[in-house]
CSV table of C-alpha atoms in Angstrom, one decimal:
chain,number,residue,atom,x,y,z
X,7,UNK,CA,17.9,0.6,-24.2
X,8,UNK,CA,15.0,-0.8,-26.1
X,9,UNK,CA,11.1,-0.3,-25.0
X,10,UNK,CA,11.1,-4.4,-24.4
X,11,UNK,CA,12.2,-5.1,-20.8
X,12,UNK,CA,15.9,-5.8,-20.1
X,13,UNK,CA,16.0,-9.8,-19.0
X,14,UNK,CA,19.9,-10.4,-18.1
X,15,UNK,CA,21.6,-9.3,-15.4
X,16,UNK,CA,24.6,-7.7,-17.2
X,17,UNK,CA,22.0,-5.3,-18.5
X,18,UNK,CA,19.4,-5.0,-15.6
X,19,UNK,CA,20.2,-2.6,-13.2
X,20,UNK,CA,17.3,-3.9,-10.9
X,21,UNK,CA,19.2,-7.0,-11.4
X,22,UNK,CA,22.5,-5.6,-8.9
X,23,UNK,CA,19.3,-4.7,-6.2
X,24,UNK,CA,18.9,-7.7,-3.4
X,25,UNK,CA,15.6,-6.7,-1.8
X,26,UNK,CA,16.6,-9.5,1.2
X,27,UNK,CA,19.3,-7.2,2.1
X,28,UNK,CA,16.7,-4.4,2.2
X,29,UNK,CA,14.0,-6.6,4.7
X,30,UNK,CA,17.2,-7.6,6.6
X,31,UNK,CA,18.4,-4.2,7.5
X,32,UNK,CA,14.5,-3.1,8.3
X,33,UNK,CA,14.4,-6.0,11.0
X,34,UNK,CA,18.1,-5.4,12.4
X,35,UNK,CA,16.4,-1.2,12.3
X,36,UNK,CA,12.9,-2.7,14.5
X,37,UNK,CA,14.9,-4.4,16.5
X,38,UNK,CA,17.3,-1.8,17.7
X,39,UNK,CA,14.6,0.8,17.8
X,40,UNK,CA,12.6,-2.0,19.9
X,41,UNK,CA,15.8,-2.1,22.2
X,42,UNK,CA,15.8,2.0,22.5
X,43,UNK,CA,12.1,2.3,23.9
X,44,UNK,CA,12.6,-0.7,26.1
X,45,UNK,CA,15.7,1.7,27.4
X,46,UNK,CA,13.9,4.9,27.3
X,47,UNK,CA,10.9,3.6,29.0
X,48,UNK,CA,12.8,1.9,32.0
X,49,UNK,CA,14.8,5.0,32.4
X,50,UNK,CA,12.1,7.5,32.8
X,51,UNK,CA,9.5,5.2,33.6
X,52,UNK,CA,6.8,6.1,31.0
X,53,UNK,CA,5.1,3.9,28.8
X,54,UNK,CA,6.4,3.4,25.6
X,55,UNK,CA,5.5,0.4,23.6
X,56,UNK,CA,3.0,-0.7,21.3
X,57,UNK,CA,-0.1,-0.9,23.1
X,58,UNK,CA,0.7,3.3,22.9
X,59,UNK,CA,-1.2,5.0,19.5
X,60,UNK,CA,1.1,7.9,19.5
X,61,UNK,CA,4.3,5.8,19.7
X,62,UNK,CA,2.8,3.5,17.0
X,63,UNK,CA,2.5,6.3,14.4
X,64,UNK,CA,5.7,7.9,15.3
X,65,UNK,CA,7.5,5.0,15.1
X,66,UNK,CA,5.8,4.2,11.7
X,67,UNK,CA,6.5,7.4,10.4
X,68,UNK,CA,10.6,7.3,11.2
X,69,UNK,CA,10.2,3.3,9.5
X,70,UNK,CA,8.9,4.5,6.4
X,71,UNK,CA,11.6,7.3,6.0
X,72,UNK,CA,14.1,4.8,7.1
X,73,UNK,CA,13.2,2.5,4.7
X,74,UNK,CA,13.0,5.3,1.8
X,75,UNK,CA,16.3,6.4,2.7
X,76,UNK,CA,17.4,2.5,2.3
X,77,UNK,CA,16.0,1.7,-1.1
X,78,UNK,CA,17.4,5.7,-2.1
X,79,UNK,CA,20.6,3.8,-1.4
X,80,UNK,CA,20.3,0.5,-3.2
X,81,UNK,CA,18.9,2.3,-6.4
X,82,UNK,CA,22.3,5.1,-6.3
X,83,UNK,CA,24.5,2.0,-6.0
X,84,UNK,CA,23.0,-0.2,-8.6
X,85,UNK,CA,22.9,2.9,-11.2
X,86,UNK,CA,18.9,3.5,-11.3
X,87,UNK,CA,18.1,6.6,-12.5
X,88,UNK,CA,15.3,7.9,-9.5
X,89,UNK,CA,13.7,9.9,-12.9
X,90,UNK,CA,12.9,6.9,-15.1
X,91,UNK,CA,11.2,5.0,-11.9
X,92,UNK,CA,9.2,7.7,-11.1
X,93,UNK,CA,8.5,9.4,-14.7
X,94,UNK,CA,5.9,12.1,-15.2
X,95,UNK,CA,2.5,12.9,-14.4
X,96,UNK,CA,0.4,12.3,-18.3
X,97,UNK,CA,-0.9,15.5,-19.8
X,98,UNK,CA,-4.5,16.0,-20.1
X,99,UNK,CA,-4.8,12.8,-17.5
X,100,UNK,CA,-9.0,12.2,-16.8
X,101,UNK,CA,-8.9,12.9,-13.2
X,102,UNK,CA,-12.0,12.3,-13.0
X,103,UNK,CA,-12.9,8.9,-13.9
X,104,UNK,CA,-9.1,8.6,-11.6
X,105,UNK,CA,-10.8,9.6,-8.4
X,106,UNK,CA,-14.0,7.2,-9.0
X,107,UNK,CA,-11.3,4.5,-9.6
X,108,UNK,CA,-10.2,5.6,-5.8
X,109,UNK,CA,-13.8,5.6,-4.3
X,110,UNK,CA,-14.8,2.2,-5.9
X,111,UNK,CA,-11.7,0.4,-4.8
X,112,UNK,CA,-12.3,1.6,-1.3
X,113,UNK,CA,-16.2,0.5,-1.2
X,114,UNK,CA,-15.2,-2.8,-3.4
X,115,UNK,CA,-12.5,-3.1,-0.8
X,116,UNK,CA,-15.4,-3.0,2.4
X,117,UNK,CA,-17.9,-4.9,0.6
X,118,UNK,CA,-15.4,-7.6,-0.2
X,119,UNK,CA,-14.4,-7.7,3.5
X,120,UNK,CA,-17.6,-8.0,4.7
X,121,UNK,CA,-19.0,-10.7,2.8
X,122,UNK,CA,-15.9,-12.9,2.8
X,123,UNK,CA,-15.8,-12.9,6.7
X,124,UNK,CA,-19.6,-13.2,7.2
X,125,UNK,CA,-19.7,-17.3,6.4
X,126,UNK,CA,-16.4,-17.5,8.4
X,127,UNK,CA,-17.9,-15.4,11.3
X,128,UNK,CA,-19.9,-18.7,11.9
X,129,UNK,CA,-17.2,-21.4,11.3
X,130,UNK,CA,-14.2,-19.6,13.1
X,131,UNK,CA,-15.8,-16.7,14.9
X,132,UNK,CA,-13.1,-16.2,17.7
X,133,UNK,CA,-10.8,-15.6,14.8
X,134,UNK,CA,-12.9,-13.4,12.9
X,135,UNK,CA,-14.1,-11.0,16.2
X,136,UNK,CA,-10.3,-10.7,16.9
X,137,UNK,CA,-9.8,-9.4,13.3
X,138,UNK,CA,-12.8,-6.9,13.8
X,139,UNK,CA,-11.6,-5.9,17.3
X,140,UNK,CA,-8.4,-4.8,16.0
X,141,UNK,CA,-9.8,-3.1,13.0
X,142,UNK,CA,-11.9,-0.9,15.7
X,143,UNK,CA,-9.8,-0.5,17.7
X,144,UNK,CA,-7.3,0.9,14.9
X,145,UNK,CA,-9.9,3.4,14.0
X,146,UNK,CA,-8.6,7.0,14.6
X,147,UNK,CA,-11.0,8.4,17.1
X,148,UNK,CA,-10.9,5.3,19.2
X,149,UNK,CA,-7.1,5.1,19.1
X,150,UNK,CA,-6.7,8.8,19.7
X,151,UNK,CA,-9.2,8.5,22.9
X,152,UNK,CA,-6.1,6.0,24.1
X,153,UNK,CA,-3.2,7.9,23.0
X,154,UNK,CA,-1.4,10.4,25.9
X,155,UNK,CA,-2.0,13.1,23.7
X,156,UNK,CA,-4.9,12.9,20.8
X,157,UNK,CA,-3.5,16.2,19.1
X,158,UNK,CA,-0.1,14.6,18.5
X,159,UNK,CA,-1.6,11.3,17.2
X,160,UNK,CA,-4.3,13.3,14.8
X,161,UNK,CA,-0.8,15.0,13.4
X,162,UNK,CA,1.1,12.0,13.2
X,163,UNK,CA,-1.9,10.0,11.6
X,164,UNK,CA,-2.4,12.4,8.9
X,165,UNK,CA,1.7,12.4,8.1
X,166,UNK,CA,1.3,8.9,8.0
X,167,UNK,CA,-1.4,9.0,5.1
X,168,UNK,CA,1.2,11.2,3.0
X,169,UNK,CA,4.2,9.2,3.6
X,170,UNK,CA,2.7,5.7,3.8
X,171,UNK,CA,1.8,6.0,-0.3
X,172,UNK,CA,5.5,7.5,-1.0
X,173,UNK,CA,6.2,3.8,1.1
X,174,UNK,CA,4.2,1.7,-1.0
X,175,UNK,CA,4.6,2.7,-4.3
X,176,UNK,CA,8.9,2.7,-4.3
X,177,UNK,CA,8.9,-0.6,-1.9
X,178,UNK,CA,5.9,-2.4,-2.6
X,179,UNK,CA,5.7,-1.4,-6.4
X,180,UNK,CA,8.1,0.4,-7.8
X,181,UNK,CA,11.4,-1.6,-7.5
X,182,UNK,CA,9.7,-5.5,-6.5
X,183,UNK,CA,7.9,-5.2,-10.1
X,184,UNK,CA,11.4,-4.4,-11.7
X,185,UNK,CA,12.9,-6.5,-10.0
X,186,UNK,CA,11.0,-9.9,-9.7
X,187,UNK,CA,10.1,-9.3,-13.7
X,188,UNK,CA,13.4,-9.3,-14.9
X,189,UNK,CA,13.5,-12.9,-13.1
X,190,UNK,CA,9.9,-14.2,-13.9
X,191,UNK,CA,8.1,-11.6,-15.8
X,192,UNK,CA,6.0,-9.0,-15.5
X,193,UNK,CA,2.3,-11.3,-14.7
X,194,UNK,CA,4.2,-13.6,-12.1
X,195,UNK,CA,6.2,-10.3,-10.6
X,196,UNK,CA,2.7,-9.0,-10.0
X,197,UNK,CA,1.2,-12.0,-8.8
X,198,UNK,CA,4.2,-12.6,-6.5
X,199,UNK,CA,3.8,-9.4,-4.6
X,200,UNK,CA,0.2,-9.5,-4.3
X,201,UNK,CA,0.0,-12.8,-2.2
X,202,UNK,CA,3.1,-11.9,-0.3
X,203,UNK,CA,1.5,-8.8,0.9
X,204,UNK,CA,-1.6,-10.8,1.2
X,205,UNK,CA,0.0,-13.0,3.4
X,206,UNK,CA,1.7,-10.6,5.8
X,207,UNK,CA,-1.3,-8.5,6.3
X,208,UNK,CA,-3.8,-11.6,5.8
X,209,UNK,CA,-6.4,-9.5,8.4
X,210,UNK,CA,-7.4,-7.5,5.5
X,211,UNK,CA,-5.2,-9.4,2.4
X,212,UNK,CA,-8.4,-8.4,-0.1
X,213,UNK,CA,-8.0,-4.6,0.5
X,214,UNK,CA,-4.3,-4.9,0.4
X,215,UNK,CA,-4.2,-6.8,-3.3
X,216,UNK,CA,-7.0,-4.7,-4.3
X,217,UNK,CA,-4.9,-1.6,-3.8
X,218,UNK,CA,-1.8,-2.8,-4.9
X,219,UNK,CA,-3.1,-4.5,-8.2
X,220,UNK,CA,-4.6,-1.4,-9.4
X,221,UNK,CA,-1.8,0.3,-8.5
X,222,UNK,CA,0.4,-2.2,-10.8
X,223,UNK,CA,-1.9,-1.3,-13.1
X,224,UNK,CA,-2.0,2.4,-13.3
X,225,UNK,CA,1.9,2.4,-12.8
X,226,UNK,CA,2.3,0.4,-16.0
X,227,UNK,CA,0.0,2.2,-17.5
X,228,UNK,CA,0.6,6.1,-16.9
X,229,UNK,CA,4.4,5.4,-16.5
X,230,UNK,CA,4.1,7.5,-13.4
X,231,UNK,CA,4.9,6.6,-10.1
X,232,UNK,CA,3.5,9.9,-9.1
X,233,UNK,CA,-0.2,8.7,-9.8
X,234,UNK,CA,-0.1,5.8,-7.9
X,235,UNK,CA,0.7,7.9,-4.9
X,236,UNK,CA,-1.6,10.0,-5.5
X,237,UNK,CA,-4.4,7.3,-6.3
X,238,UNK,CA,-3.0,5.8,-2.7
X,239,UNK,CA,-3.6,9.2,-0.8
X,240,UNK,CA,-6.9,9.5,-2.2
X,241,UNK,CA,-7.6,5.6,-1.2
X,242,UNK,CA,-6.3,6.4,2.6
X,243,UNK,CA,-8.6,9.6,2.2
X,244,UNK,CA,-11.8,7.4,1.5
X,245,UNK,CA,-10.7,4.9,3.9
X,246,UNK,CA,-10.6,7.8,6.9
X,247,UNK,CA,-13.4,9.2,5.9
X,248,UNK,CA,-15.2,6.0,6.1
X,249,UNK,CA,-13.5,5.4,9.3
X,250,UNK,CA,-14.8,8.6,10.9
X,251,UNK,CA,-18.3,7.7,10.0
X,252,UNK,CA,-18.3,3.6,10.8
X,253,UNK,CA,-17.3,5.2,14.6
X,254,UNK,CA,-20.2,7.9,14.5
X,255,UNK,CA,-23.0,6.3,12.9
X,256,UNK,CA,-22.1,2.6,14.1
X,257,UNK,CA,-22.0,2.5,17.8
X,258,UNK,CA,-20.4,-1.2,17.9
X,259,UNK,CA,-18.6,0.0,21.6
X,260,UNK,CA,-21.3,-1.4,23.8
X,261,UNK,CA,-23.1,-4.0,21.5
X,262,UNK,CA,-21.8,-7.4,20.5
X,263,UNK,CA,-19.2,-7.1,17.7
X,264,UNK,CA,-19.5,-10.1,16.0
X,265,UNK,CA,-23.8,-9.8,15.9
X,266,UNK,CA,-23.3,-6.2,14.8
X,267,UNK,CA,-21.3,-7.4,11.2
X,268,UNK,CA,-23.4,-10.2,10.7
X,269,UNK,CA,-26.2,-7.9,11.0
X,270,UNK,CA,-24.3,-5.7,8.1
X,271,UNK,CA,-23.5,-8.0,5.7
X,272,UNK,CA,-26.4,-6.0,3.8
X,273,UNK,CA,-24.6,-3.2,3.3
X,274,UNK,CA,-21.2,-5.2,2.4
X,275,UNK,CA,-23.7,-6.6,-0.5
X,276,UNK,CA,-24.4,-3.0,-1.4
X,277,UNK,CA,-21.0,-1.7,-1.7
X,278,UNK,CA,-20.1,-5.1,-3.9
X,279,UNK,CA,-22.7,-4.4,-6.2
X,280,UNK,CA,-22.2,-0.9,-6.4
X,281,UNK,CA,-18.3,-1.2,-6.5
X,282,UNK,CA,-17.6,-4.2,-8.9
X,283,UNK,CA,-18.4,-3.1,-12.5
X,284,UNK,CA,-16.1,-0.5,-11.8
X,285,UNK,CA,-13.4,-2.1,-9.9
X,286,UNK,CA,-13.4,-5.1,-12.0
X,287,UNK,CA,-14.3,-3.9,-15.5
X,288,UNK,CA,-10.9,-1.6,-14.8
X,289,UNK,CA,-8.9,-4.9,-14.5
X,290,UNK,CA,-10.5,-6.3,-16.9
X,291,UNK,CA,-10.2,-3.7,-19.6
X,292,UNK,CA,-6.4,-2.9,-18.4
X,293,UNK,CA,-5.1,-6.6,-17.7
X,294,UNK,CA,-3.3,-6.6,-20.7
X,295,UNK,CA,-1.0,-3.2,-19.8
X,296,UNK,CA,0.4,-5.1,-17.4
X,297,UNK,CA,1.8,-7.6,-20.5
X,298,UNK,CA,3.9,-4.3,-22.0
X,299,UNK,CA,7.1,-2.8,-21.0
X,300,UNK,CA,7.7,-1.1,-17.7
X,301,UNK,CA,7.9,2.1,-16.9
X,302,UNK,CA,11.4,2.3,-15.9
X,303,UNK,CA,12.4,1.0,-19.5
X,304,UNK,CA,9.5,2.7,-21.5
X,305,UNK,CA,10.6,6.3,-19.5
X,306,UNK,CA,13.8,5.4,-20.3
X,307,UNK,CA,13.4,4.9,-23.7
X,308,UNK,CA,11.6,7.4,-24.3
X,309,UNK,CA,13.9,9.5,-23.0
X,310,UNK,CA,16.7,8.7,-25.0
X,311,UNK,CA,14.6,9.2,-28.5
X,312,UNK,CA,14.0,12.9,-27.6
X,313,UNK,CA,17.7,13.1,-26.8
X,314,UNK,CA,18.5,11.6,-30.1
X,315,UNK,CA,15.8,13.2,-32.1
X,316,UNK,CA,17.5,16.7,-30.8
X,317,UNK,CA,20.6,16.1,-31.9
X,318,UNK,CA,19.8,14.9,-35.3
């Protein structure tokens, strides 16, 4: 195994992964746990369904290690080594500069947000208050206030921002960026997964490729899969933390919520300004990381010199 990246199948072990199969097993998985609460709740006549906070991060919680265990699976059966995709933390890493990197995505993320859907908030503004509703209506002391038992739901939310990076980073990172590379290379790989997640969660598709291309980057980069989780915990740490104080110091309950953002767009000015030489300037300096090998051949690699190099 060479540090270039491994293009034919024969050689690929990413190549032997089918990610539909993955997506197809996590919908036949919804659907049968859909089927269970249906059950459950006609039986002992409580309310379990969606519109239920607690049962929302519960059930995400048992997804994401369902769909951990899944991918676990595919790599054991195409011969991926777990090691080489998830490599080693760097020694001496800046860890600094690494949690500034996590602040400014966040506040480049809410600037971002804010002054793409002000214009819109005037063309299309029934589609634009829905978005905001169900962004404060997500937020965690509003959803708790709604769930049967806010305790439960503050436990499950905060298992949810440990497991939901492990999530990310294997199946929205990890293995797609192996994977679609070895068919279309790394730039398009990248590219690929960014709009797709873009397009399923298109409420807030700049904060999701915004996370995820930095993440590309710093997992190309550090060779780690361990940083990007723990750049994606620190991310969903700024993100609550901004949540908390958006409910505390915004009172948007009573007033109008669609005059209350316009009123804002200010601040979303702020945070861009603020955020962007950062955010960008990263990209920018790092773009051409993403060109090299991947960490699964580069760890790899690597790996096989120091094995050599002993014997010798």
């Amino acid at each position: 195994m060479t540090l270039t990246n491994i293009r034919f199948p024969e050689d690929n072990p990413f190549a032997r992964i089918k990610l539909r199969h993955i997506f197809g097993w996590l919908l036949l998985c919804s659907i049968a746990i859909g089927f269970q609460l249906a059950i459950i709740s006609s039986i002992w006549g409580i309310r379990l369904d969606n519109t239920e906070p607690f049962v929302n991060a519960l059930l995400g919680a048992y997804v994401l290690i369902l769909s951990l265990s899944l991918f676990w699976r595919e790599c054991r059966l195409a011969g991926i080594e777990i090691k080489y995709l998830i490599g080693k933390v760097p020694e001496r890493y800046q860890w600094l500069p690494f949690v500034g990197l996590a602040i400014a995505s966040v506040v480049f993320s809410i600037g971002v947000f804010r002054i793409f859907y002000y214009p819109l908030s005037f063309i299309v503004p029934s589609f634009v208050e829905r978005i905001l509703t169900e962004n404060r209506n997500s937020r965690i002391l509003i959803a708790a206030s709604k769930s049967f038992s806010p305790a439960l739901y503050y436990l499950k939310f905060a298992l949810n921002q440990l497991i939901d990076p492990v999530f990310t980073a294997f199946f929205l990172i990890s293995i797609p960026l192996h994977r679609w590379a070895a068919k279309w290379g790394n730039i398009t790989a990248i590219i690929a997964i960014c709009l797709l997640l873009g397009t399923l969660a298109y409420q807030n598709f700049t904060t999701i490729i915004i996370g995820l291309l930095i993440s590309a980057i710093l997992y190309v980069k550090t060779r780690s899969l361990l940083v990007v989780i723990i750049f994606r915990i620190l991310r969903n740490i700024s993100f609550t933390i901004w949540n908390l104080s958006e409910t505390i110091f915004f009172n948007t309950q009573t007033a109008n919520i669609l005059d209350t953002f316009r009123s804002q767009v200010q601040l979303g000015v702020l945070f861009f300004a603020l955020s962007a030489p950062w955010v960008i300037g990263f990209i920018y300096k790092n773009w051409s990381v993403l060109k090299g090998p991947l960490p699964y051949f580069a760890n790899a690699a690597e790996a096989e010199k120091i094995k050599a190099d002993s014997e010798t």
